[in-house]
Structure formats: C-alpha cells, structure tokens
Amino acid sequence: MDVVFWVLALAAVMFGFGVFRLNSMAQVTFSLLASFLAVAGLVVLLGLGYLGVVIVLMMVIEMVIMAVFMIMYMMNPAGLMPMAMYHNKPGAMTISVGTFVLLAAGILLVDWPQRTGTPAPDPTFALGRSLMGEQMLTTMTLGITLFATIVATVVLSTGRGRYDRLGGDLDADTSDDPLGGGVGR
Amino acid sequence: MTLELFLLAAAGLFAIGLYGALSQQSIVMLMMGLELMLNGVILAAAAFWHFLASAGSQGQVLIVVVVTAMAVEMAAGFAVATAIYRARQVDMTDGAADLKG
C-alpha cells in the first residue's frame, strides 16, 4: 500500500509539474491527464472506488476535449520549438512556493483529531443515499448549475444567433444568412 | 500512508496549479492551472474523509461537488475563450487586460 501511495503521489505531482514544463500542448494535456489519473488512483486507494472511477472517466473525456481546444487556439501544438508563455514568473513562483510552505506548515503542525466512527460497509451506497436524501439540496443546486452552464456556454460561443439572422425583433422577412440553406427549391 | 502525506501531496498539486494559474499567459494553460488546484482539493477531501470522518458521506459529496465544479470551469472557460477569440482573436490573457485597474 505504501509503495502504491508513493508511486501515485509522486506521479501526480511530477506530471502536474510537467504541465508547465513540457513544450507541446498535446504533451501538456496528457501530462495533466496522467496527474488526474494518479489522483484518481489515490482516491481509490482511500477506499472510494466509485468516485475514483468517476474521476477517471470524466477526466479522460475532459482532457481529450481540452486537447482539441488546445490545438484549435494555441500556438505550437506539436512542440517543435520551445514554448515560453509566461508573465511575472518570479512573482508567481514566490507566491506558489509561499503557499506550499504555509500549507505544509499547517499540515505538519496541526494536531489532527483521531478518526471518528467507522466507514459505511459500502461507501458508494452511502453516497447514493446521501445524494438522493439528506444532500438533495446539493444535488439540485448542482443540477441547476450544470443547466445554467449549458445555456451560458451555448450563448457565449454561438457566433450568429437568431437575432443576427432575423433582426432585433425577430421580424425580418427573410433571414440574413451567409449561405442559403435548404435544398435549393 | 498517513493523513499528513496525502495532504502534502494535495498541497503540492495546489501550489503547482497556483503557479500555473498566475504565470501562464495562454488562457487554456491558465485553466489547466485551475484544474490542477481543484485536483489537489479532491485529493485533500478524499484524505479527510478516509482519515478523519469516514462515518458520514459528506466528504464524498464534497468530491462530487468539486468534480462538477471542474466540469463547469472548463466548459465556461472554453466558452469565454471562444467568445473573445471570435471577437478579437485574443488567446492570451495579456490581450484581454481591458479591466485592469
């Protein structure tokens, strides 16, 4: 168990560091994915098998989508030349090292309490009961948030909406399209 | 395997993500930094659940919330990047400094 922990923890941190060290956008994306997979392994190691698998499934899809966007927008997707896209690097390094030292000091100095209670025999079952029962408000809030995200992302990323095609009052006689639609009749 | 070791790994991920979010110019790389920070939060939440409060399932619910937040962050971030790229061909944070005070 200890060996598995060290391998996964070091992999998570090293691949995480690789995200800002590697030269190619594609490599960067898959380095981030590897870091997520290592963390998912650690979550499984902690006894949360279901959530670990959920993280794996979500992150694989998320990073593949991210890779597409990377290659769409970013320079140097193939890593043929060194890439340096930083601003205020020393300041950022100081802040992040300071944050780590502060967090590590807290982690090592706090007198952590003992474990209370015993885990449910099936943590996944307990999570399901909790999400559909006492945490229903959380679940519903998450649902509304996701729906609002769907609407907002579509609105933000649509190039031409119905108001561009049919005018502000949606009362134009013919739609103003760059290309005619239909089958030419 | 102790709580402290898990939390140190989580703090490392969080600090690396913070470095990326602060230092990267590219909007997508900045979002990767944010994701890495949330990655650390997931690890810390799982460790807290396992080592301190495994009787309840609130820790697991927190992980579900964070995973959802990651999905929302990435979707909203890419929508904003698409919108600003469409309007001004900007893909770097330095090109979108209109609100800098």
mmCIF file of C-alpha atoms in Angstrom:
data_model
loop_
_atom_site.group_PDB
_atom_site.id
_atom_site.type_symbol
_atom_site.label_atom_id
_atom_site.label_comp_id
_atom_site.label_asym_id
_atom_site.label_seq_id
_atom_site.Cartn_x
_atom_site.Cartn_y
_atom_site.Cartn_z
ATOM 1 C CA MET A 1 0.000 0.000 0.000
ATOM 2 C CA ASP A 2 2.776 2.388 0.926
ATOM 3 C CA VAL A 3 4.627 1.735 -2.314
ATOM 4 C CA VAL A 4 1.464 2.323 -4.326
ATOM 5 C CA PHE A 5 0.864 5.556 -2.442
ATOM 6 C CA TRP A 6 4.360 6.888 -3.084
ATOM 7 C CA VAL A 7 4.302 5.949 -6.758
ATOM 8 C CA LEU A 8 0.896 7.571 -7.312
ATOM 9 C CA ALA A 9 1.603 10.659 -5.200
ATOM 10 C CA LEU A 10 4.939 11.304 -6.909
ATOM 11 C CA ALA A 11 3.375 10.658 -10.312
ATOM 12 C CA ALA A 12 0.554 13.114 -9.554
ATOM 13 C CA VAL A 13 2.953 15.859 -8.512
ATOM 14 C CA MET A 14 5.562 15.215 -11.227
ATOM 15 C CA PHE A 15 3.021 15.071 -14.054
ATOM 16 C CA GLY A 16 1.378 18.150 -12.560
ATOM 17 C CA PHE A 17 4.712 19.915 -12.720
ATOM 18 C CA GLY A 18 5.169 18.663 -16.267
ATOM 19 C CA VAL A 19 2.071 20.585 -17.293
ATOM 20 C CA PHE A 20 4.033 23.830 -17.043
ATOM 21 C CA ARG A 21 7.371 22.410 -18.153
ATOM 22 C CA LEU A 22 6.655 20.470 -21.344
ATOM 23 C CA ASN A 23 6.895 22.145 -24.702
ATOM 24 C CA SER A 24 3.999 20.748 -26.638
ATOM 25 C CA MET A 25 0.353 21.488 -25.983
ATOM 26 C CA ALA A 26 -0.553 17.869 -26.665
ATOM 27 C CA GLN A 27 2.069 16.625 -24.207
ATOM 28 C CA VAL A 28 0.868 19.165 -21.656
ATOM 29 C CA THR A 29 -2.709 17.945 -21.926
ATOM 30 C CA PHE A 30 -1.763 14.323 -21.474
ATOM 31 C CA SER A 31 0.562 15.200 -18.611
ATOM 32 C CA LEU A 32 -2.397 16.807 -16.868
ATOM 33 C CA LEU A 33 -4.467 13.705 -17.633
ATOM 34 C CA ALA A 34 -1.761 11.499 -16.081
ATOM 35 C CA SER A 35 -1.792 13.677 -12.976
ATOM 36 C CA PHE A 36 -5.579 13.298 -12.731
ATOM 37 C CA LEU A 37 -5.344 9.531 -13.200
ATOM 38 C CA ALA A 38 -2.765 9.301 -10.404
ATOM 39 C CA VAL A 39 -5.058 11.271 -8.101
ATOM 40 C CA ALA A 40 -7.953 9.004 -9.080
ATOM 41 C CA GLY A 41 -5.742 6.052 -8.114
ATOM 42 C CA LEU A 42 -5.085 7.660 -4.737
ATOM 43 C CA VAL A 43 -8.828 8.204 -4.249
ATOM 44 C CA VAL A 44 -9.390 4.502 -4.988
ATOM 45 C CA LEU A 45 -6.609 3.693 -2.537
ATOM 46 C CA LEU A 46 -8.508 5.637 0.116
ATOM 47 C CA GLY A 47 -11.500 3.340 -0.316
ATOM 48 C CA LEU A 48 -13.605 5.471 -2.651
ATOM 49 C CA GLY A 49 -13.691 3.150 -5.648
ATOM 50 C CA TYR A 50 -16.765 4.651 -7.264
ATOM 51 C CA LEU A 51 -15.562 8.246 -7.097
ATOM 52 C CA GLY A 52 -12.124 7.213 -8.353
ATOM 53 C CA VAL A 53 -13.649 5.594 -11.424
ATOM 54 C CA VAL A 54 -15.899 8.626 -11.971
ATOM 55 C CA ILE A 55 -12.824 10.872 -11.900
ATOM 56 C CA VAL A 56 -11.041 8.615 -14.411
ATOM 57 C CA LEU A 57 -13.982 8.598 -16.826
ATOM 58 C CA MET A 58 -14.598 12.336 -16.516
ATOM 59 C CA MET A 59 -11.001 13.389 -16.859
ATOM 60 C CA VAL A 60 -10.244 11.170 -19.862
ATOM 61 C CA ILE A 61 -13.118 12.780 -21.768
ATOM 62 C CA GLU A 62 -12.353 16.243 -20.435
ATOM 63 C CA MET A 63 -8.688 16.128 -21.422
ATOM 64 C CA VAL A 64 -9.442 14.801 -24.898
ATOM 65 C CA ILE A 65 -11.855 17.704 -25.432
ATOM 66 C CA MET A 66 -9.232 20.026 -23.988
ATOM 67 C CA ALA A 67 -6.647 18.695 -26.455
ATOM 68 C CA VAL A 68 -8.965 19.632 -29.325
ATOM 69 C CA PHE A 69 -9.332 23.182 -27.982
ATOM 70 C CA MET A 70 -5.611 23.418 -27.351
ATOM 71 C CA ILE A 71 -4.804 22.594 -30.926
ATOM 72 C CA MET A 72 -7.541 24.966 -32.136
ATOM 73 C CA TYR A 73 -6.365 28.039 -30.272
ATOM 74 C CA MET A 74 -2.812 27.626 -29.180
ATOM 75 C CA MET A 75 0.469 28.126 -30.876
ATOM 76 C CA ASN A 76 2.930 25.322 -31.217
ATOM 77 C CA PRO A 77 0.646 22.313 -30.775
ATOM 78 C CA ALA A 78 3.298 19.851 -31.840
ATOM 79 C CA GLY A 79 6.114 21.139 -29.656
ATOM 80 C CA LEU A 80 8.555 21.704 -32.467
ATOM 81 C CA MET A 81 10.104 24.672 -30.690
ATOM 82 C CA PRO A 82 10.445 25.659 -27.057
ATOM 83 C CA MET A 83 7.406 27.462 -25.784
ATOM 84 C CA ALA A 84 7.607 30.273 -23.284
ATOM 85 C CA MET A 85 4.352 31.942 -22.460
ATOM 86 C CA TYR A 86 4.861 33.342 -19.016
ATOM 87 C CA HIS A 87 4.289 36.614 -17.311
ATOM 88 C CA ASN A 88 5.582 37.543 -13.896
ATOM 89 C CA LYS A 89 7.284 34.188 -13.452
ATOM 90 C CA PRO A 90 9.325 35.055 -10.326
ATOM 91 C CA GLY A 91 6.308 36.563 -8.592
ATOM 92 C CA ALA A 92 4.155 33.543 -9.404
ATOM 93 C CA MET A 93 6.889 31.190 -8.197
ATOM 94 C CA THR A 94 7.269 33.113 -4.934
ATOM 95 C CA ILE A 95 3.531 33.087 -4.291
ATOM 96 C CA SER A 96 3.131 29.398 -5.049
ATOM 97 C CA VAL A 97 6.161 28.293 -3.021
ATOM 98 C CA GLY A 98 4.961 30.501 -0.172
ATOM 99 C CA THR A 99 1.500 28.921 -0.384
ATOM 100 C CA PHE A 100 3.011 25.451 -0.296
ATOM 101 C CA VAL A 101 5.201 26.268 2.707
ATOM 102 C CA LEU A 102 2.214 27.764 4.521
ATOM 103 C CA LEU A 103 0.007 24.756 3.758
ATOM 104 C CA ALA A 104 2.776 22.289 4.657
ATOM 105 C CA ALA A 105 3.403 24.079 7.951
ATOM 106 C CA GLY A 106 -0.286 23.849 8.766
ATOM 107 C CA ILE A 107 -0.437 20.197 7.745
ATOM 108 C CA LEU A 108 2.565 19.222 9.861
ATOM 109 C CA LEU A 109 1.855 21.406 12.878
ATOM 110 C CA VAL A 110 -1.861 20.855 13.379
ATOM 111 C CA ASP A 111 -2.718 18.173 15.883
ATOM 112 C CA TRP A 112 -5.144 16.208 13.720
ATOM 113 C CA PRO A 113 -8.001 14.509 15.581
ATOM 114 C CA GLN A 114 -8.449 10.770 15.624
ATOM 115 C CA ARG A 115 -10.765 9.092 13.154
ATOM 116 C CA THR A 116 -14.304 9.090 14.440
ATOM 117 C CA GLY A 117 -16.800 6.387 13.549
ATOM 118 C CA THR A 118 -16.339 3.587 11.082
ATOM 119 C CA PRO A 119 -16.943 3.862 7.357
ATOM 120 C CA ALA A 120 -20.195 2.553 5.961
ATOM 121 C CA PRO A 121 -19.858 -1.027 4.700
ATOM 122 C CA ASP A 122 -20.481 0.215 1.156
ATOM 123 C CA PRO A 123 -19.334 3.852 0.727
ATOM 124 C CA THR A 124 -20.902 4.053 -2.742
ATOM 125 C CA PHE A 125 -24.297 3.059 -1.361
ATOM 126 C CA ALA A 126 -23.901 5.612 1.428
ATOM 127 C CA LEU A 127 -23.021 8.290 -1.148
ATOM 128 C CA GLY A 128 -26.082 7.445 -3.241
ATOM 129 C CA ARG A 129 -28.353 7.546 -0.186
ATOM 130 C CA SER A 130 -26.811 10.830 0.814
ATOM 131 C CA LEU A 131 -27.087 12.475 -2.638
ATOM 132 C CA MET A 132 -30.686 11.399 -3.056
ATOM 133 C CA GLY A 133 -31.642 12.020 0.563
ATOM 134 C CA GLU A 134 -30.150 14.418 3.048
ATOM 135 C CA GLN A 135 -27.979 16.164 0.415
ATOM 136 C CA MET A 136 -30.835 16.578 -2.060
ATOM 137 C CA LEU A 137 -30.459 20.348 -1.970
ATOM 138 C CA THR A 138 -26.792 19.996 -3.006
ATOM 139 C CA THR A 139 -27.739 17.672 -5.839
ATOM 140 C CA MET A 140 -30.449 20.015 -7.089
ATOM 141 C CA THR A 141 -28.119 23.001 -6.890
ATOM 142 C CA LEU A 142 -25.537 21.088 -8.918
ATOM 143 C CA GLY A 143 -28.195 20.202 -11.476
ATOM 144 C CA ILE A 144 -29.330 23.809 -11.868
ATOM 145 C CA THR A 145 -25.698 24.957 -12.064
ATOM 146 C CA LEU A 146 -24.931 22.469 -14.820
ATOM 147 C CA PHE A 147 -28.032 23.513 -16.740
ATOM 148 C CA ALA A 148 -27.132 27.192 -16.387
ATOM 149 C CA THR A 149 -23.634 26.330 -17.638
ATOM 150 C CA ILE A 150 -25.070 24.617 -20.709
ATOM 151 C CA VAL A 151 -27.178 27.684 -21.538
ATOM 152 C CA ALA A 152 -24.379 30.155 -20.804
ATOM 153 C CA THR A 153 -21.740 28.284 -22.809
ATOM 154 C CA VAL A 154 -24.004 27.957 -25.834
ATOM 155 C CA VAL A 155 -24.913 31.660 -25.667
ATOM 156 C CA LEU A 156 -21.263 32.687 -25.298
ATOM 157 C CA SER A 157 -19.849 30.500 -28.018
ATOM 158 C CA THR A 158 -22.530 30.922 -30.654
ATOM 159 C CA GLY A 159 -21.218 33.103 -33.454
ATOM 160 C CA ARG A 160 -24.519 34.094 -35.008
ATOM 161 C CA GLY A 161 -27.769 33.660 -33.170
ATOM 162 C CA ARG A 162 -31.383 34.199 -34.244
ATOM 163 C CA TYR A 163 -31.157 37.942 -33.557
ATOM 164 C CA ASP A 164 -28.342 38.208 -36.098
ATOM 165 C CA ARG A 165 -30.391 36.291 -38.634
ATOM 166 C CA LEU A 166 -33.821 37.817 -38.150
ATOM 167 C CA GLY A 167 -33.168 41.255 -36.624
ATOM 168 C CA GLY A 168 -33.640 42.552 -33.109
ATOM 169 C CA ASP A 169 -37.388 41.953 -33.102
ATOM 170 C CA LEU A 170 -37.146 38.655 -34.969
ATOM 171 C CA ASP A 171 -39.448 40.106 -37.655
ATOM 172 C CA ALA A 172 -37.262 40.158 -40.772
ATOM 173 C CA ASP A 173 -38.976 38.781 -43.874
ATOM 174 C CA THR A 174 -36.002 36.703 -44.922
ATOM 175 C CA SER A 175 -33.198 35.507 -42.691
ATOM 176 C CA ASP A 176 -29.820 37.088 -43.246
ATOM 177 C CA ASP A 177 -27.581 34.066 -43.754
ATOM 178 C CA PRO A 178 -24.129 33.942 -45.302
ATOM 179 C CA LEU A 179 -25.177 30.790 -47.124
ATOM 180 C CA GLY A 180 -28.651 29.870 -48.246
ATOM 181 C CA GLY A 181 -29.988 26.809 -46.561
ATOM 182 C CA GLY A 182 -32.408 24.204 -47.743
ATOM 183 C CA VAL A 183 -32.211 22.129 -50.877
ATOM 184 C CA GLY A 184 -32.366 24.952 -53.439
ATOM 185 C CA ARG A 185 -36.095 24.929 -54.171
ATOM 186 C CA MET B 1 0.031 6.188 4.331
ATOM 187 C CA THR B 2 -0.849 8.951 6.730
ATOM 188 C CA LEU B 3 -3.132 11.943 6.525
ATOM 189 C CA GLU B 4 -0.147 14.278 6.511
ATOM 190 C CA LEU B 5 1.411 12.636 3.439
ATOM 191 C CA PHE B 6 -1.827 12.795 1.478
ATOM 192 C CA LEU B 7 -2.320 16.425 2.446
ATOM 193 C CA LEU B 8 1.267 17.270 1.473
ATOM 194 C CA ALA B 9 0.722 15.746 -1.959
ATOM 195 C CA ALA B 10 -2.519 17.726 -2.248
ATOM 196 C CA ALA B 11 -0.742 20.921 -1.180
ATOM 197 C CA GLY B 12 1.939 20.253 -3.796
ATOM 198 C CA LEU B 13 -0.669 19.894 -6.535
ATOM 199 C CA PHE B 14 -2.437 23.032 -5.320
ATOM 200 C CA ALA B 15 0.788 25.063 -5.282
ATOM 201 C CA ILE B 16 1.828 23.883 -8.760
ATOM 202 C CA GLY B 17 -1.639 24.747 -10.068
ATOM 203 C CA LEU B 18 -1.449 28.161 -8.436
ATOM 204 C CA TYR B 19 1.929 28.780 -10.091
ATOM 205 C CA GLY B 20 0.446 27.880 -13.468
ATOM 206 C CA ALA B 21 -2.680 29.965 -12.990
ATOM 207 C CA LEU B 22 -0.597 33.000 -12.054
ATOM 208 C CA SER B 23 2.249 32.682 -14.544
ATOM 209 C CA GLN B 24 0.706 31.384 -17.762
ATOM 210 C CA GLN B 25 -0.266 33.802 -20.486
ATOM 211 C CA SER B 26 -2.330 31.416 -22.515
ATOM 212 C CA ILE B 27 -5.961 31.224 -21.352
ATOM 213 C CA VAL B 28 -6.121 27.464 -21.816
ATOM 214 C CA MET B 29 -2.909 26.895 -19.834
ATOM 215 C CA LEU B 30 -4.295 29.124 -17.095
ATOM 216 C CA MET B 31 -7.360 26.893 -16.943
ATOM 217 C CA MET B 32 -5.100 23.860 -16.630
ATOM 218 C CA GLY B 33 -3.584 25.502 -13.563
ATOM 219 C CA LEU B 34 -7.045 25.955 -12.063
ATOM 220 C CA GLU B 35 -7.869 22.302 -12.785
ATOM 221 C CA LEU B 36 -4.665 21.228 -11.077
ATOM 222 C CA MET B 37 -5.609 23.247 -7.990
ATOM 223 C CA LEU B 38 -9.014 21.542 -7.861
ATOM 224 C CA ASN B 39 -7.220 18.222 -8.333
ATOM 225 C CA GLY B 40 -5.411 18.898 -5.065
ATOM 226 C CA VAL B 41 -8.718 19.765 -3.396
ATOM 227 C CA ILE B 42 -10.169 16.396 -4.484
ATOM 228 C CA LEU B 43 -7.201 14.562 -3.001
ATOM 229 C CA ALA B 44 -7.430 16.502 0.264
ATOM 230 C CA ALA B 45 -11.183 15.887 0.535
ATOM 231 C CA ALA B 46 -10.723 12.142 -0.029
ATOM 232 C CA ALA B 47 -7.932 12.029 2.564
ATOM 233 C CA PHE B 48 -10.007 13.937 5.114
ATOM 234 C CA TRP B 49 -12.926 11.585 4.511
ATOM 235 C CA HIS B 50 -10.791 8.477 4.940
ATOM 236 C CA PHE B 51 -8.690 9.533 7.895
ATOM 237 C CA LEU B 52 -10.979 11.779 9.917
ATOM 238 C CA ALA B 53 -14.666 11.483 9.145
ATOM 239 C CA SER B 54 -15.360 8.284 7.290
ATOM 240 C CA ALA B 55 -18.605 7.670 9.191
ATOM 241 C CA GLY B 56 -20.565 10.229 7.182
ATOM 242 C CA SER B 57 -20.640 10.711 3.444
ATOM 243 C CA GLN B 58 -20.226 14.494 3.407
ATOM 244 C CA GLY B 59 -16.617 14.123 2.252
ATOM 245 C CA GLN B 60 -17.765 12.112 -0.747
ATOM 246 C CA VAL B 61 -20.432 14.711 -1.536
ATOM 247 C CA LEU B 62 -17.720 17.368 -1.425
ATOM 248 C CA ILE B 63 -15.733 15.420 -4.037
ATOM 249 C CA VAL B 64 -18.822 15.222 -6.254
ATOM 250 C CA VAL B 65 -19.224 18.998 -5.924
ATOM 251 C CA VAL B 66 -15.570 19.641 -6.803
ATOM 252 C CA VAL B 67 -15.673 17.325 -9.818
ATOM 253 C CA THR B 68 -18.764 19.183 -11.025
ATOM 254 C CA ALA B 69 -17.016 22.495 -10.440
ATOM 255 C CA MET B 70 -14.130 21.289 -12.631
ATOM 256 C CA ALA B 71 -16.504 20.420 -15.455
ATOM 257 C CA VAL B 72 -18.289 23.779 -15.151
ATOM 258 C CA GLU B 73 -14.973 25.642 -15.004
ATOM 259 C CA MET B 74 -13.673 24.021 -18.151
ATOM 260 C CA ALA B 75 -16.905 24.450 -20.119
ATOM 261 C CA ALA B 76 -17.356 28.079 -19.093
ATOM 262 C CA GLY B 77 -13.671 28.838 -19.647
ATOM 263 C CA PHE B 78 -13.695 27.451 -23.170
ATOM 264 C CA ALA B 79 -16.913 29.325 -23.953
ATOM 265 C CA VAL B 80 -15.318 32.587 -22.807
ATOM 266 C CA ALA B 81 -12.129 31.798 -24.755
ATOM 267 C CA THR B 82 -14.230 31.069 -27.850
ATOM 268 C CA ALA B 83 -16.199 34.304 -27.448
ATOM 269 C CA ILE B 84 -13.141 36.518 -27.004
ATOM 270 C CA TYR B 85 -11.247 34.760 -29.766
ATOM 271 C CA ARG B 86 -14.178 35.235 -32.115
ATOM 272 C CA ALA B 87 -14.446 38.908 -31.230
ATOM 273 C CA ARG B 88 -10.784 39.933 -31.082
ATOM 274 C CA GLN B 89 -8.532 36.976 -31.970
ATOM 275 C CA VAL B 90 -7.229 37.082 -28.405
ATOM 276 C CA ASP B 91 -5.906 33.866 -26.903
ATOM 277 C CA MET B 92 -3.563 35.334 -24.301
ATOM 278 C CA THR B 93 -4.578 36.897 -21.011
ATOM 279 C CA ASP B 94 -2.385 39.927 -21.723
ATOM 280 C CA GLY B 95 -4.554 40.739 -24.732
ATOM 281 C CA ALA B 96 -7.642 40.980 -22.555
ATOM 282 C CA ALA B 97 -6.492 43.484 -19.958
ATOM 283 C CA ASP B 98 -9.333 45.970 -20.518
ATOM 284 C CA LEU B 99 -10.499 45.758 -16.922
ATOM 285 C CA LYS B 100 -7.023 46.116 -15.429
ATOM 286 C CA GLY B 101 -7.297 48.798 -12.775
#
